[in-house]
Tab-separated table of C-alpha atoms in Angstrom:
chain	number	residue	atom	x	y	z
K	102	UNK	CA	-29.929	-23.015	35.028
K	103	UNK	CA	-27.617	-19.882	34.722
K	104	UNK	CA	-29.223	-16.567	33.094
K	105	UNK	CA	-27.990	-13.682	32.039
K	106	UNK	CA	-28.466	-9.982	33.958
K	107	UNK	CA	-28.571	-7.693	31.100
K	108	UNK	CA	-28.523	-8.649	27.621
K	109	UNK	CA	-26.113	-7.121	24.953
K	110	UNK	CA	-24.496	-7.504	21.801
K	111	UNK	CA	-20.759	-9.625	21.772
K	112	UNK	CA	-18.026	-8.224	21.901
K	113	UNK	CA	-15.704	-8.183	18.762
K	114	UNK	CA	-16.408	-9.289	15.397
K	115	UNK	CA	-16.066	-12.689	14.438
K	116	UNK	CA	-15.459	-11.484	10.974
K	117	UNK	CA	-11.729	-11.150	11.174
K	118	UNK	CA	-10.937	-14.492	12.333
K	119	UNK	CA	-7.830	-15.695	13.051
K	120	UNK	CA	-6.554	-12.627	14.553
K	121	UNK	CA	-3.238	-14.109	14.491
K	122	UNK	CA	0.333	-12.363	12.764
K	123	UNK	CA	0.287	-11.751	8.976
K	124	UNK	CA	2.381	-14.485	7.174
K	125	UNK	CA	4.066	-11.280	4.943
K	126	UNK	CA	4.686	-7.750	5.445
K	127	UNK	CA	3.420	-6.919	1.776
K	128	UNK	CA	-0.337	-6.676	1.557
K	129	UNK	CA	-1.635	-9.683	-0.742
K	130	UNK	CA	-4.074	-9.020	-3.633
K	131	UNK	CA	-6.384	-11.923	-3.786
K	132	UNK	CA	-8.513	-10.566	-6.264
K	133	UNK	CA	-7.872	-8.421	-9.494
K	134	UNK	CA	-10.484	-6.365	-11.182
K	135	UNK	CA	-12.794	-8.100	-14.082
K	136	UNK	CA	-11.213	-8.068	-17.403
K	137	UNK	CA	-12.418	-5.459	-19.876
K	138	UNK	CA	-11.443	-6.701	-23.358
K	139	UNK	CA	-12.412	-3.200	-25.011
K	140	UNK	CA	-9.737	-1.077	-23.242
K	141	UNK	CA	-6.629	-0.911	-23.405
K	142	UNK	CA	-3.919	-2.968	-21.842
K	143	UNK	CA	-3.144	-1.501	-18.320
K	144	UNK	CA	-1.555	-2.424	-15.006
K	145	UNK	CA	-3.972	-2.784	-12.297
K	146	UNK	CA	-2.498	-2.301	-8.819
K	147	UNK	CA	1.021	-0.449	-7.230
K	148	UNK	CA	2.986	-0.313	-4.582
K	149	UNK	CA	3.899	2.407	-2.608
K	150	UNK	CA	5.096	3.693	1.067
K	151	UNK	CA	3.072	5.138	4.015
K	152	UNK	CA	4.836	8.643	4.660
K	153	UNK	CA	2.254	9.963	7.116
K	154	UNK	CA	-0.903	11.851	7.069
K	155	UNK	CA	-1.832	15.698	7.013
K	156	UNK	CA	-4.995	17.771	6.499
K	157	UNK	CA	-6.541	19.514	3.704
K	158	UNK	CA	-9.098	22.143	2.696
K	159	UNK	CA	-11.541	21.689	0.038
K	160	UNK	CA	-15.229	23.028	-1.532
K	161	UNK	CA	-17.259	20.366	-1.460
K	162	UNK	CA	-18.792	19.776	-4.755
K	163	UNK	CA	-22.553	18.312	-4.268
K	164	UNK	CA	-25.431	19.921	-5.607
K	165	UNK	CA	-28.338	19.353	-2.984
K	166	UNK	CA	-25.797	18.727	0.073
K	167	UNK	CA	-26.065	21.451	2.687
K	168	UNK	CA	-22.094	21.272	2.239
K	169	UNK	CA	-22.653	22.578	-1.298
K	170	UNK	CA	-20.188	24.584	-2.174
K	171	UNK	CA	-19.099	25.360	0.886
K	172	UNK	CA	-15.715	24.838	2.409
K	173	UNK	CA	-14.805	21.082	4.718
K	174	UNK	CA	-11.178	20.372	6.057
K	175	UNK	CA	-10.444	16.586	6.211
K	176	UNK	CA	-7.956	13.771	6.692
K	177	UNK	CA	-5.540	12.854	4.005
K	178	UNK	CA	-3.034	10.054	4.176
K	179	UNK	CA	0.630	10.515	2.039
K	180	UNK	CA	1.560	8.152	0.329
K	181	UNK	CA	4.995	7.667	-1.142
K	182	UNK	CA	5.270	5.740	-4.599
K	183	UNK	CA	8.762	5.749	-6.925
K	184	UNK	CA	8.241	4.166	-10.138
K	185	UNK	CA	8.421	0.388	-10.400
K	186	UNK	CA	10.171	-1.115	-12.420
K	187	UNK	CA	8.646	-4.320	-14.582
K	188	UNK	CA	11.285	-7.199	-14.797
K	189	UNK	CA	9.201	-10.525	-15.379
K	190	UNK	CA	5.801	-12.043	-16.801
K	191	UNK	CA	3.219	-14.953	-15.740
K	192	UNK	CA	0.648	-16.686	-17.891
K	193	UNK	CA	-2.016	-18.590	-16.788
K	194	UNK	CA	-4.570	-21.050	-17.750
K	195	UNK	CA	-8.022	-21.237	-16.534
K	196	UNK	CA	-8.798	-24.416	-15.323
K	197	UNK	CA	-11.728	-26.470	-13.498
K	198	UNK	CA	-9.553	-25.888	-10.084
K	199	UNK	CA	-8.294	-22.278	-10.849
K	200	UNK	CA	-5.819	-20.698	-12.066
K	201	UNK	CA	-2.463	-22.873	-13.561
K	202	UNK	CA	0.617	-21.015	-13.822
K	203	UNK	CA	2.005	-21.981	-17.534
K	204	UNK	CA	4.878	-20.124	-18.054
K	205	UNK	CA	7.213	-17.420	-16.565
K	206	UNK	CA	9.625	-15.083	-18.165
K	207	UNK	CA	12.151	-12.993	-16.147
K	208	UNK	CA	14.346	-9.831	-18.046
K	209	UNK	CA	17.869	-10.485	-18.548
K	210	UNK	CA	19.303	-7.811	-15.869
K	211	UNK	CA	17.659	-7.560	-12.414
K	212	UNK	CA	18.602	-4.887	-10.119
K	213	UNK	CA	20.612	-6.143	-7.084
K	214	UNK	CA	17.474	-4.454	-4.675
K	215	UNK	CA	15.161	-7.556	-6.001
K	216	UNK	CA	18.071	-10.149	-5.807
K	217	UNK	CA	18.496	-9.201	-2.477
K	218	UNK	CA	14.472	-10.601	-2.184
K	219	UNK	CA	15.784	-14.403	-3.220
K	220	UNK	CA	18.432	-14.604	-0.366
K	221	UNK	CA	17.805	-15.188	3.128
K	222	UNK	CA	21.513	-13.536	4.110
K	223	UNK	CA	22.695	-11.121	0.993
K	224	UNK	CA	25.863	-10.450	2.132
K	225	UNK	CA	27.282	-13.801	3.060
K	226	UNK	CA	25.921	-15.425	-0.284
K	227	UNK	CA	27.485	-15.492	-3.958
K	228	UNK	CA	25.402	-12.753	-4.845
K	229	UNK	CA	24.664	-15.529	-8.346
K	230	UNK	CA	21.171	-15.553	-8.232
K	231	UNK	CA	20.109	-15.784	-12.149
K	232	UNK	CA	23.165	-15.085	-13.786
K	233	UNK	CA	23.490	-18.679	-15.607
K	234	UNK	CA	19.446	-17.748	-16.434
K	235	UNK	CA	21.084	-14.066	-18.124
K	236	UNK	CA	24.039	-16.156	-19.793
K	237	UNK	CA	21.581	-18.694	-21.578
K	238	UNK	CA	19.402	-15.957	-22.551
K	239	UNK	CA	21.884	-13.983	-24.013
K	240	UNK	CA	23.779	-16.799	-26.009
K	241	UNK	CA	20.713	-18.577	-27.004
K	242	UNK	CA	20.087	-14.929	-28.631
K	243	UNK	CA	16.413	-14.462	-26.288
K	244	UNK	CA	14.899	-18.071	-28.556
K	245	UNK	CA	13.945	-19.672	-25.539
K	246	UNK	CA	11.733	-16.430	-24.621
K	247	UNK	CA	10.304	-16.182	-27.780
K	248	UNK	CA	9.318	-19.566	-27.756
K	249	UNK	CA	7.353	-19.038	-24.397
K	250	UNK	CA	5.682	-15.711	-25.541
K	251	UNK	CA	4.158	-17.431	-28.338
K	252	UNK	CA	3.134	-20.508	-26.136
K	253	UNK	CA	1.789	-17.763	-23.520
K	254	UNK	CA	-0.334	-16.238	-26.192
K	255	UNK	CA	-1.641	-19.566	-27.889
K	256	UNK	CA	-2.425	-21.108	-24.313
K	257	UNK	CA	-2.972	-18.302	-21.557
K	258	UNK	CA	-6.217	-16.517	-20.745
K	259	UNK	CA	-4.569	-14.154	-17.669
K	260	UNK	CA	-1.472	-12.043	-18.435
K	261	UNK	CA	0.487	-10.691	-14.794
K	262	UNK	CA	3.699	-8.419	-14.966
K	263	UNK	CA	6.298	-9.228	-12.353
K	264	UNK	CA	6.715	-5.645	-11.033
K	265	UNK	CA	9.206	-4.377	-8.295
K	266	UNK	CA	9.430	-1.103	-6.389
K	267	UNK	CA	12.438	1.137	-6.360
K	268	UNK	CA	13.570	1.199	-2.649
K	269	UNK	CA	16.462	2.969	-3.143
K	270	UNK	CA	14.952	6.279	-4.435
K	271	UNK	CA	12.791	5.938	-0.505
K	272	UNK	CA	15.619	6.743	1.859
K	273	UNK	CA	14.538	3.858	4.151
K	274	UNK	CA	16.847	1.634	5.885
K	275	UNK	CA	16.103	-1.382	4.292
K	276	UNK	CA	17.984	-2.294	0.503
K	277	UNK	CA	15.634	-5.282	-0.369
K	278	UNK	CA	12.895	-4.646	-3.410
K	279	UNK	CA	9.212	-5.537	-2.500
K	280	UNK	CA	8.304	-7.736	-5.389
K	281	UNK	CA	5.029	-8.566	-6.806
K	282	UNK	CA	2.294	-10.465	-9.545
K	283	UNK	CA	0.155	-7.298	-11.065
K	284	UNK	CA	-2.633	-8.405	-13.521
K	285	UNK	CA	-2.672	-6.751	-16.973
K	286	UNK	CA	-6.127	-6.343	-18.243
K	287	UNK	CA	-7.562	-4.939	-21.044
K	288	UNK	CA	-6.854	-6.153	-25.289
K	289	UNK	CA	-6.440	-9.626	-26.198
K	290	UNK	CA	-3.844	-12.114	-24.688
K	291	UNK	CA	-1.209	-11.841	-27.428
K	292	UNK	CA	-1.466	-7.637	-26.596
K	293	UNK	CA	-1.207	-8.077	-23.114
K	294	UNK	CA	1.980	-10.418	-23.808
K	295	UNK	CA	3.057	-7.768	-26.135
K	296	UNK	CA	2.685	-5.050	-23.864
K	297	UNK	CA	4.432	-6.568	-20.703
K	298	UNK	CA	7.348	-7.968	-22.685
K	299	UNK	CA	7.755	-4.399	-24.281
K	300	UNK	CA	8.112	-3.197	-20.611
K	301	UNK	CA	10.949	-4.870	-19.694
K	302	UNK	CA	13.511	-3.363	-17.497
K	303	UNK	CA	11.730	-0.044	-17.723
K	304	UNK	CA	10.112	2.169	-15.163
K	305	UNK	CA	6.296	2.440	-14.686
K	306	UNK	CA	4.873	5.575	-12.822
K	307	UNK	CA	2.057	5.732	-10.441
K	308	UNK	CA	0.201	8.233	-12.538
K	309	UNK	CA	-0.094	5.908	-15.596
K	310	UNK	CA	-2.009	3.112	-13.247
K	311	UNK	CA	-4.369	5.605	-11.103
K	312	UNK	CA	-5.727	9.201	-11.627
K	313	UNK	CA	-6.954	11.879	-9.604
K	314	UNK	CA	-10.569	11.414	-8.449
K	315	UNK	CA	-10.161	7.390	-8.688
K	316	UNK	CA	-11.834	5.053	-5.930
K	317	UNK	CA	-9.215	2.082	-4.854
K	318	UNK	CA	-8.382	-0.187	-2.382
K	319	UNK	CA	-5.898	-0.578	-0.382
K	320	UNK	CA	-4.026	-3.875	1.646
K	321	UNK	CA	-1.404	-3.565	3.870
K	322	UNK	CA	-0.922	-5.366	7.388
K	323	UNK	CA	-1.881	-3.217	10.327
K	324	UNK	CA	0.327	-2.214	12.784
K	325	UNK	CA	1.530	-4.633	15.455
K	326	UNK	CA	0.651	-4.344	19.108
K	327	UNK	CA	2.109	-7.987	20.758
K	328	UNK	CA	0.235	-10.251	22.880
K	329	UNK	CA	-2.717	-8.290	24.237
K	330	UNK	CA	-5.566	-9.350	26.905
K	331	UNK	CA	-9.313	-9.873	26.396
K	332	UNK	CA	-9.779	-6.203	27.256
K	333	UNK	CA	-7.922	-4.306	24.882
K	334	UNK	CA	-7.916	-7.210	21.922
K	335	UNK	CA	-12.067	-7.674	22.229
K	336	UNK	CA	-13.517	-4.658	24.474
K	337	UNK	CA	-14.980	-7.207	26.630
K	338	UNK	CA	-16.414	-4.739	30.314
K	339	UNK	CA	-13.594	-5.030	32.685
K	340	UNK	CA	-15.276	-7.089	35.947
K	341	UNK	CA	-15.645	-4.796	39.488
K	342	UNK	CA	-12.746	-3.858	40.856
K	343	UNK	CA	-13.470	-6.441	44.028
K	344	UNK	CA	-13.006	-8.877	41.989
K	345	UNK	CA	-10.635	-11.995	43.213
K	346	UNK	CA	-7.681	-12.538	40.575
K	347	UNK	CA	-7.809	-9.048	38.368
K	348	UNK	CA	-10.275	-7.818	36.848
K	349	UNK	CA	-9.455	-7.679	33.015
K	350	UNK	CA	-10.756	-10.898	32.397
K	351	UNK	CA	-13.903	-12.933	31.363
K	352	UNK	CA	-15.575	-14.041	33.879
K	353	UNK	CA	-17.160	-17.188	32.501
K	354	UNK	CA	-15.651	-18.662	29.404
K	355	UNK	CA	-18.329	-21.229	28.500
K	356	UNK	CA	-21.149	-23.805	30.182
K	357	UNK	CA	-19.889	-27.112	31.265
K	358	UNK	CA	-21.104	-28.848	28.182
K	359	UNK	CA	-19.873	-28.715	25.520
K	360	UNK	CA	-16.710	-29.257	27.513
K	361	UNK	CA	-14.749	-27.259	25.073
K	362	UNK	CA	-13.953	-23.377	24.590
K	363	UNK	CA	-15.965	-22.290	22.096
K	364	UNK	CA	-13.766	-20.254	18.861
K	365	UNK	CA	-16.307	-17.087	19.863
K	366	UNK	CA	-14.894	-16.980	23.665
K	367	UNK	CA	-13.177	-13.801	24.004
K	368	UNK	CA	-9.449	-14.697	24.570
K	369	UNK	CA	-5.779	-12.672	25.415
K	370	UNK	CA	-3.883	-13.494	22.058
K	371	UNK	CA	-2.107	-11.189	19.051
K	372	UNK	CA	-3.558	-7.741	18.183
K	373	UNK	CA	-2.728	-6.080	15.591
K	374	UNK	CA	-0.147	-6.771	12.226
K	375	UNK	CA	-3.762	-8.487	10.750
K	376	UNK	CA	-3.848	-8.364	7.116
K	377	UNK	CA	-6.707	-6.097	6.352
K	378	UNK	CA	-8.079	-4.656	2.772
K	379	UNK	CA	-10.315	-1.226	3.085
K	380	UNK	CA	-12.116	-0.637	-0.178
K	381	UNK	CA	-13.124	2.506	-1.626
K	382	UNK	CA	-10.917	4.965	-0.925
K	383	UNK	CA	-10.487	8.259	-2.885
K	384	UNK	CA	-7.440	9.456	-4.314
K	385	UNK	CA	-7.631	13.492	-3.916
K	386	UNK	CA	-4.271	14.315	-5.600
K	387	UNK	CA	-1.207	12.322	-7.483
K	388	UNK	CA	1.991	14.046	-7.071
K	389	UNK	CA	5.080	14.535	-9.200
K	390	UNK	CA	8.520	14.320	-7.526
K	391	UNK	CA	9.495	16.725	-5.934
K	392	UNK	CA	13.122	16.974	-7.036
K	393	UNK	CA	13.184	16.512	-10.530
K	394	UNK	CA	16.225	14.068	-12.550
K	395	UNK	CA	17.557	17.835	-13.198
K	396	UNK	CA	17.564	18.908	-9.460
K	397	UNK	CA	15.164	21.526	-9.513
K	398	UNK	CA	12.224	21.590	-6.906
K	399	UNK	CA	9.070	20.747	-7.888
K	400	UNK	CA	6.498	22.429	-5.436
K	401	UNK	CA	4.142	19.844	-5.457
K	402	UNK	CA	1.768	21.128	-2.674
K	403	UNK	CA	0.546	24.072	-4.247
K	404	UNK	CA	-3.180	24.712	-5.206
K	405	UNK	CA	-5.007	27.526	-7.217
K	406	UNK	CA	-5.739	29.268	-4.094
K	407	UNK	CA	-2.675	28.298	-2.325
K	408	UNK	CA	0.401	29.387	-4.203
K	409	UNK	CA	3.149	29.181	-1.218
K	410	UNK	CA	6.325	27.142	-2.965
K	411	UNK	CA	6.014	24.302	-0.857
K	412	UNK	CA	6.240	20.443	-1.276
K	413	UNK	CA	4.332	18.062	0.278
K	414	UNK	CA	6.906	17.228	2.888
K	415	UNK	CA	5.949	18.996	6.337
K	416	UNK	CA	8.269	21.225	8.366
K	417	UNK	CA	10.916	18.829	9.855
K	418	UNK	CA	9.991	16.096	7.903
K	419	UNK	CA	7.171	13.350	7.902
K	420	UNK	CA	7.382	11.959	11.838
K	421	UNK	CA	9.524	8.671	11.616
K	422	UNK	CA	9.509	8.727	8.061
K	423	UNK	CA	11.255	11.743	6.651
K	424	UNK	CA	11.067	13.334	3.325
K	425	UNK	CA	8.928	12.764	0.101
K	426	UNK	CA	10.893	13.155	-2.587
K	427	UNK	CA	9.345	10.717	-5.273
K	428	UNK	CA	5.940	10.532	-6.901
K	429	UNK	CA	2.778	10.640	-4.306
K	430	UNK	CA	-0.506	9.403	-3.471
K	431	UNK	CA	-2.933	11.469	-1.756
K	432	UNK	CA	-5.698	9.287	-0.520
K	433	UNK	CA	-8.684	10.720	1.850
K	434	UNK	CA	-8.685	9.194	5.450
K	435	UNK	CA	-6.327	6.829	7.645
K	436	UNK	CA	-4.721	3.594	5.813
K	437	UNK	CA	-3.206	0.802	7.674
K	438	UNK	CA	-0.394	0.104	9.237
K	439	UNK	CA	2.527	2.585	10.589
K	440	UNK	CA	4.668	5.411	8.442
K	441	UNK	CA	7.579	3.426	6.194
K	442	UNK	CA	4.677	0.557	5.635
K	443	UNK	CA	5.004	-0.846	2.323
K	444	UNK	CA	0.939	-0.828	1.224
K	445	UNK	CA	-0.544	-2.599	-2.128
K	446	UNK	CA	-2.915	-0.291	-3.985
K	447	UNK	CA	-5.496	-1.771	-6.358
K	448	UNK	CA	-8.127	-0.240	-8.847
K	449	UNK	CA	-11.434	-1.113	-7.561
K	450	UNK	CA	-13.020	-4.447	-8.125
K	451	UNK	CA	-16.536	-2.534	-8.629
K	452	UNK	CA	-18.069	0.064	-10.714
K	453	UNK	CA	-18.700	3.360	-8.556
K	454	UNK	CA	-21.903	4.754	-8.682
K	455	UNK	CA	-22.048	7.313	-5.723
K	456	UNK	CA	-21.893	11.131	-5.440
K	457	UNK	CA	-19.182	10.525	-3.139
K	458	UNK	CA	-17.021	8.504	-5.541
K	459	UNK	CA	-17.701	10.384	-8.577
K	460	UNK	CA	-17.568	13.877	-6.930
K	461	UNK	CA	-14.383	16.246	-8.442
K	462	UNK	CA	-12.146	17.138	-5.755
K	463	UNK	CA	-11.065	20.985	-5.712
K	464	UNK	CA	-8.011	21.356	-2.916
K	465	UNK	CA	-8.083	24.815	-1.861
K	466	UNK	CA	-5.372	24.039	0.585
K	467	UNK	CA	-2.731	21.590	1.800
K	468	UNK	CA	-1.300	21.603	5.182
K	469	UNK	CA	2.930	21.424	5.534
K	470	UNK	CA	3.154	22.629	8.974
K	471	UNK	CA	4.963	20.725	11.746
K	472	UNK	CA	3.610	17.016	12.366
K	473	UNK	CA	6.291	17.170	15.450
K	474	UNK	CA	5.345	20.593	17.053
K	475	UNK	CA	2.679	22.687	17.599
K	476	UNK	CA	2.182	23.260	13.534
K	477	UNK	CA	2.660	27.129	13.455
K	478	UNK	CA	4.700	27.682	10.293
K	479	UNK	CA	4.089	25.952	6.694
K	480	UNK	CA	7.439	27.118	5.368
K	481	UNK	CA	10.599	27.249	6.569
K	482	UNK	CA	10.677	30.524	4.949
K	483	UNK	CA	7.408	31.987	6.946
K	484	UNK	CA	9.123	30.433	10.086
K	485	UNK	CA	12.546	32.368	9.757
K	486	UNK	CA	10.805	35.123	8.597
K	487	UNK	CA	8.806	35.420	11.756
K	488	UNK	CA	11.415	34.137	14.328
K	489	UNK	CA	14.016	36.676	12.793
K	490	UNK	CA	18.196	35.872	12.756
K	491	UNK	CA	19.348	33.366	15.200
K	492	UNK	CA	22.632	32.373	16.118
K	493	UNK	CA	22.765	29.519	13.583
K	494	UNK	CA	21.604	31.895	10.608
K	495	UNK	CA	24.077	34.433	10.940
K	496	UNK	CA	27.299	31.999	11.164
K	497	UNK	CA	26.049	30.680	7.750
């Protein structure tokens, strides 16, 4: 009988099993927050855009803490979020077996950025997709979606908005809407049907759904890495380097009986683009747009102590991103996936009790220097002003 030479823990967690390829880009909320009757009717989760990440300065704010009220520089991540815009509704009952879907109303115009989401190839098709649905609405003068509203609030117990995000106003490549089910909570059923139907067609901003301070989560799909070995996918010890037929291997992938693989074998497969949620995470600013419906600049990456004009977008841009432009999320720490990542955010599904969580953030300072370079100027202004005329400048 075989024995071991040293003992020690597995490698890898079993927790995340199967570490095989997300089935969608678009991070997947499987469960909303607990309904809270006595509040009002809100939207629970967004969407938004992973521009990048940056560092900030802050005073820590915890009586006791040898940090107290001293100063800590940490990791922020940006996130980019244009208003969505709310174009449908879902009721549901509550049955034995779940939730039932009952009824679903869409608006009567849809931007072409979430028809785009119902065809496979946009350009080849009719481009039809619910205009008969628009023509009965409009000629049987919206009865037909009257009648459902008042069979959603006789019947339903859970109210969802169908909500889409802007793509457009992101400067990315891609033209197709990311659309998704976002739970209303808070009032009674007929007020929740009241208060999605009354948001038709009309834009919802980031700040009405989260503040400053907040704790949420956030799912997204990590970023992608192919088919990877046992090494690098489970940090299983590489064998000696004598060893016949590589190295980067396990050496003994089971006993004889059972005469199977067992699921907790370290084996080469996918790593990475895993569906992952991270709870808890801070929000330490929300942004306005930085170019206004007007034009003007709004420096959004000011602070009380910092009063450069600056937005949040670094010099030369977020790295394969680009610019922020539209409303932001500043969230503390790394979030998954890579920059231009679409990323569901939800309110938390617990109460927070901690100092951490309920702890008021004071930025003293927001770094906009180069991501690409070495990160010496945090204005283009500071830079020319310290590099003096060039070539370039003096032909303008």
């Amino acid at each position: 009988m075989s024995h071991r030479k040293f003992e020690a823990p597995r490698h890898g967690s079993l927790g995340f099993l199967p570490r095989k390829r997300a089935s969608r880009q678009r991070g997947r909320i499987r469960s909303f927050p607990p309904d809270d009757q006595e509040k009002p009717c809100h939207l629970t989760a967004f969407m938004g855009y992973k521009a990048g990440m940056t560092h900030i300065l802050r005073e820590v704010n915890k009586p006791g803490s040898k940090l107290h009220k001293n100063e800590t520089v940490e990791a922020v991540s940006i996130v980019e979020c244009p208003p969505m815009s709310v174009v449908g509704l879902v009721g549901y009952v509550e049955t034995p077996r779940g939730l039932r879907t009952l009824t679903t109303i869409w608006a009567e115009h849809l931007d072409e950025s979430v028809k785009r989401r119902f065809y496979k190839n946009w350009y080849r098709s009719k481009k039809k997709a619910f205009s008969r649905y628009a023509d009965r609405v409009y000629k049987d003068d919206s009865r037909d979606v009257e009648n459902k509203l008042e069979r959603m609030k006789k019947y339903c117990q859970v109210i969802r908005v169908l909500a889409h995000t802007q793509i457009k106003k992101v400067k990315l490549r891609q033209k197709k809407a990311h659309l998704m089910e976002i739970q209303v909570n808070g009032g009674s059923v007929a007020q929740k049907v009241a208060w999605g139907y009354e948001r038709f067609e009309r834009e919802v901003k980031v700040d009405s759904v989260f503040s400053t301070n907040d704790m949420i989560d956030v799912l997204g799909v990590t970023k992608g890495h192919g088919f990877e070995g046992v090494v690098t996918r489970w940090g299983v010890t590489r064998l000696p380097r004598k060893t016949h037929r590589g190295l980067r291997k396990v050496a003994c992938i089971g006993a004889w009986h059972p005469a199977r693989v067992q699921y907790s074998v370290a084996r080469a497969g996918q790593h990475g683009y895993h569906h992952r949620t991270e709870i808890n995470k801070k929000i330490y600013r929300i942004g306005a747009a930085a170019k206004g419906e007007d034009g003007a600049v709004n420096y959004n990456a000011t602070t009380a102590s910092d009063l450069t004009k600056k937005t949040i977008t670094p010099l030369g841009g977020f790295v394969h991103y680009g610019e922020v432009n539209e409303d932001y999320l500043m969230i503390k720490g790394g979030i998954v996936g890579p920059n231009k990542r679409v990323i569901t955010l939800r309110k938390t599904l617990i109460p927070q009790t901690k100092r951490s969580a309920l702890e008021e953030i004071d930025l003293k300072f927001i770094d906009t220097s180069s991501k690409f370079g070495h990160g010496r100027f945090q204005t283009k202004r500071e830079k020319d002003k310290f590099m003096g005329p060039t070539k370039k400048s003096r032909a303008q």
